[in-house]
Amino acid sequence: MEGAERFDVMIPRDTIATRVAEMGAQITRDYADRELVLVGVLKGAVMFMADLARHIDLALRMDFLGLSSYGDATQSSGVVRITQDLSHPVGGKDVLVVEDIVDTGLTLRFLIDTLESRQPRSVKVATLLHKPANTVQQVPLDYVGFTVEDRFVVGYGLDFEQRYRNLPYVGVLRPKP
Ligand code: IMP
C-alpha cells in the first residue's frame, strides 16, 4: 500500500473467500424458513457481512449497529455504548450478529445482552475471527471463520487507528527493521 506500513499476510484473500462461502452455505441450511436478520457491527464487520450475505440464499434483512468501546485503540475496556442503533425492531426475529473479531468477548457480551432485552426469537453469532487467548467473557460463538493467535490484525474490515480496513486480506503489521 502506497505510503503506508508493510504487512505480512496472515489469511490470504482466497482463503477468506472459501471460508466465507462455507459459512454462508451453513447459515442457509440452518435458517431455512426463518426470519433472518443479519446485524453487522460497524465498522469492522462491513466487509465480512457484505461477502457473507451474498453466500446466504435466503430472503434475509440486513441492519447495522454502531458500538464504541472506551479504552485505547488496541485494548478493549468492556465499557461499551451504542453510537448508532438498529433501524428496525428485532422482536420475534432470528438475529445473527456479524462481528469482525472476538477478542476478550466483552463487546459481544454487551451486544448480546442488549439484543436479548428486545425479545428476538433467537440471537446467534457469526464472527470472522476468534482470538481465544484473551477471553474474559465466554460467549457462545455459533459460526467462526478462523481461530487466530494473539497478534493484532488488520484488513478485511479490521483497522489500526481507523486505517487498513480496505486491505483484501487479514494481515499483521511487520515490525520496523
Ligand atoms: P473484545 O471486546 O475484546 O472482544 O473486542 C472486540 C473489538 O475489538 C473488535 O470488534 C475490534 O473492533 C477490536 N479488536 C480486537 N482485536 C483486534 C485486532 O487484532 N485488530 C483490530 N481490531 C481488534
Coordinates of C-alpha atoms and ligand atoms in Angstrom, one line a residue:
M1 CA 0.0 0.0 0.0
E2 CA 1.4 3.4 -1.1
G3 CA 3.0 5.4 1.7
A4 CA 2.0 3.1 4.5
E5 CA 3.4 0.4 6.8
R6 CA 4.1 -3.1 5.4
F7 CA 2.1 -6.1 6.3
D8 CA 2.6 -9.8 6.5
V9 CA -0.4 -11.8 5.2
M10 CA -1.9 -13.9 7.9
I11 CA -5.0 -15.1 6.0
P12 CA -4.9 -14.7 2.2
R13 CA -8.0 -13.3 0.3
D14 CA -8.7 -16.7 -1.4
T15 CA -8.7 -18.5 1.9
I16 CA -11.1 -15.9 3.4
A17 CA -13.4 -16.2 0.3
T18 CA -13.6 -20.0 0.5
R19 CA -14.3 -20.0 4.3
V20 CA -17.0 -17.2 4.0
A21 CA -18.7 -19.2 1.2
E22 CA -18.8 -22.3 3.5
M23 CA -20.2 -20.2 6.4
G24 CA -22.9 -18.8 4.1
A25 CA -23.9 -22.3 3.0
Q26 CA -24.1 -23.5 6.6
I27 CA -26.2 -20.5 7.6
T28 CA -28.5 -21.0 4.6
R29 CA -29.2 -24.6 5.8
D30 CA -29.6 -23.6 9.5
Y31 CA -32.0 -20.7 8.9
A32 CA -34.2 -22.2 6.2
D33 CA -37.8 -20.9 6.7
R34 CA -36.8 -18.5 9.4
E35 CA -36.9 -14.6 9.5
L36 CA -33.2 -14.0 9.5
V37 CA -31.8 -10.5 10.3
L38 CA -28.1 -10.0 10.0
V39 CA -26.9 -7.4 12.5
G40 CA -23.4 -6.1 11.5
V41 CA -21.3 -4.3 14.0
L42 CA -19.8 -1.1 12.5
K43 CA -17.4 -0.6 11.1
G44 CA -15.2 -3.7 11.3
A45 CA -17.8 -6.2 10.1
V46 CA -18.8 -4.4 6.9
M47 CA -16.5 -6.4 4.5
F48 CA -17.3 -9.7 6.1
M49 CA -21.1 -9.0 6.2
A50 CA -21.2 -7.9 2.6
D51 CA -19.4 -11.1 1.4
L52 CA -21.2 -13.4 3.8
A53 CA -24.7 -12.1 2.9
R54 CA -24.0 -12.9 -0.7
H55 CA -23.5 -16.5 0.2
I56 CA -26.7 -16.8 2.2
D57 CA -29.5 -18.0 -0.1
L58 CA -32.4 -16.7 2.0
A59 CA -34.7 -13.6 2.0
L60 CA -32.8 -12.0 4.8
R61 CA -32.7 -8.5 6.2
M62 CA -29.5 -6.5 7.0
D63 CA -29.1 -3.9 9.7
F64 CA -26.2 -2.3 11.4
L65 CA -25.2 -1.2 14.9
G66 CA -22.5 1.2 15.9
L67 CA -20.6 0.5 19.1
S68 CA -17.9 2.4 20.8
S69 CA -15.6 0.9 23.4
Y70 CA -13.9 3.1 25.9
G71 CA -10.2 2.4 26.2
D72 CA -7.3 2.7 23.9
A73 CA -7.1 1.7 20.3
T74 CA -5.9 -1.8 20.9
Q75 CA -7.3 -2.8 24.3
S76 CA -11.0 -3.4 25.0
S77 CA -12.2 -1.9 28.3
G78 CA -15.6 -3.7 28.3
V79 CA -17.4 -0.4 28.8
V80 CA -19.4 -0.2 25.6
R81 CA -22.1 2.2 24.3
I82 CA -24.3 2.2 21.3
T83 CA -23.4 5.1 18.9
Q84 CA -25.8 4.0 16.2
D85 CA -28.9 1.9 16.8
L86 CA -30.7 -0.6 14.5
S87 CA -33.1 0.9 12.1
H88 CA -35.8 -1.7 12.7
P89 CA -37.0 -3.6 15.8
V90 CA -35.8 -7.2 16.1
G91 CA -38.6 -8.5 18.4
G92 CA -39.6 -12.0 17.2
K93 CA -36.9 -12.2 14.6
D94 CA -33.9 -14.6 14.3
V95 CA -30.9 -12.3 14.8
L96 CA -27.4 -13.3 13.6
V97 CA -24.8 -10.9 14.9
V98 CA -22.0 -10.5 12.4
E99 CA -18.7 -9.5 14.0
D100 CA -15.2 -9.0 12.7
I101 CA -13.3 -10.4 15.7
V102 CA -14.0 -11.6 19.2
D103 CA -11.0 -10.9 21.4
T104 CA -11.9 -10.5 25.1
G105 CA -15.6 -11.2 24.4
L106 CA -16.6 -8.1 26.4
T107 CA -18.1 -6.2 23.4
L108 CA -20.1 -9.2 22.3
R109 CA -21.4 -9.9 25.8
F110 CA -22.8 -6.3 25.9
L111 CA -24.2 -6.6 22.5
I112 CA -26.0 -9.9 23.1
D113 CA -27.4 -8.7 26.4
T114 CA -28.7 -5.6 24.7
L115 CA -30.3 -7.5 21.8
E116 CA -31.8 -10.2 24.1
S117 CA -33.6 -7.4 26.0
R118 CA -35.5 -6.7 22.8
Q119 CA -37.0 -10.2 22.7
P120 CA -35.9 -11.6 19.4
R121 CA -36.8 -15.2 18.6
S122 CA -33.1 -16.1 18.7
V123 CA -29.7 -14.5 18.8
K124 CA -26.6 -16.2 17.4
V125 CA -23.1 -15.0 16.5
A126 CA -21.0 -15.3 13.3
T127 CA -17.5 -13.9 13.7
L128 CA -14.8 -13.9 11.0
L129 CA -12.0 -14.2 13.6
H130 CA -11.7 -15.5 17.2
K131 CA -8.7 -14.8 19.3
P132 CA -9.3 -17.2 22.3
A133 CA -6.0 -16.2 24.1
N134 CA -7.6 -13.1 25.6
T135 CA -11.0 -14.4 26.6
V136 CA -12.5 -12.6 29.6
Q137 CA -16.2 -13.3 28.8
Q138 CA -17.1 -16.7 27.5
V139 CA -19.7 -16.1 24.8
P140 CA -21.0 -19.0 22.6
L141 CA -19.8 -18.4 19.0
D142 CA -22.1 -20.2 16.6
Y143 CA -20.1 -19.6 13.4
V144 CA -16.3 -18.9 13.5
G145 CA -14.3 -18.2 10.3
F146 CA -10.8 -18.6 11.7
T147 CA -9.3 -19.0 15.1
V148 CA -6.2 -16.8 15.3
E149 CA -3.2 -16.4 17.6
D150 CA -2.8 -13.4 19.8
R151 CA -1.5 -10.9 17.3
F152 CA -3.0 -7.5 16.4
V153 CA -4.5 -8.0 12.9
V154 CA -5.8 -5.6 10.3
G155 CA -7.5 -5.7 6.9
Y156 CA -10.8 -7.1 5.6
G157 CA -12.6 -4.6 7.8
L158 CA -10.3 -4.6 10.7
D159 CA -8.4 -1.3 11.5
F160 CA -5.5 0.1 13.3
E161 CA -6.3 3.7 14.2
Q162 CA -9.1 3.6 11.6
R163 CA -6.8 2.6 8.7
Y164 CA -6.2 -0.5 6.7
R165 CA -9.8 -1.7 6.7
N166 CA -9.6 -1.9 2.9
L167 CA -6.8 -4.5 2.7
P168 CA -8.2 -7.5 0.9
Y169 CA -6.6 -10.0 3.3
V170 CA -6.1 -10.2 7.0
G171 CA -2.5 -9.2 7.9
V172 CA -0.2 -8.3 10.7
L173 CA 1.9 -5.2 10.9
R174 CA 5.5 -6.0 10.1
P175 CA 7.9 -4.8 12.8
K176 CA 10.1 -1.9 11.6
P177 CA 13.7 -3.1 10.9
Ligands
IMP1 P1 -13.4 -7.5 22.5 O1 -14.5 -6.7 23.2 O2 -12.1 -7.5 23.3 O3 -13.8 -8.9 22.1 O4 -13.0 -6.7 21.2 C1 -13.8 -6.7 20.1 C2 -13.4 -5.5 19.2 O5 -12.0 -5.0 19.4 C3 -13.5 -5.9 17.8 O6 -14.8 -5.8 17.3 C4 -12.4 -5.0 17.1 O7 -13.0 -3.8 16.8 C5 -11.4 -4.8 18.2 N1 -10.2 -5.7 18.1 C6 -9.9 -6.7 18.9 N2 -8.7 -7.3 18.4 C7 -8.4 -6.6 17.3 C8 -7.3 -6.8 16.3 O8 -6.5 -7.7 16.4 N3 -7.4 -5.9 15.3 C9 -8.3 -5.0 15.1 N4 -9.3 -4.8 16.0 C10 -9.4 -5.6 17.0

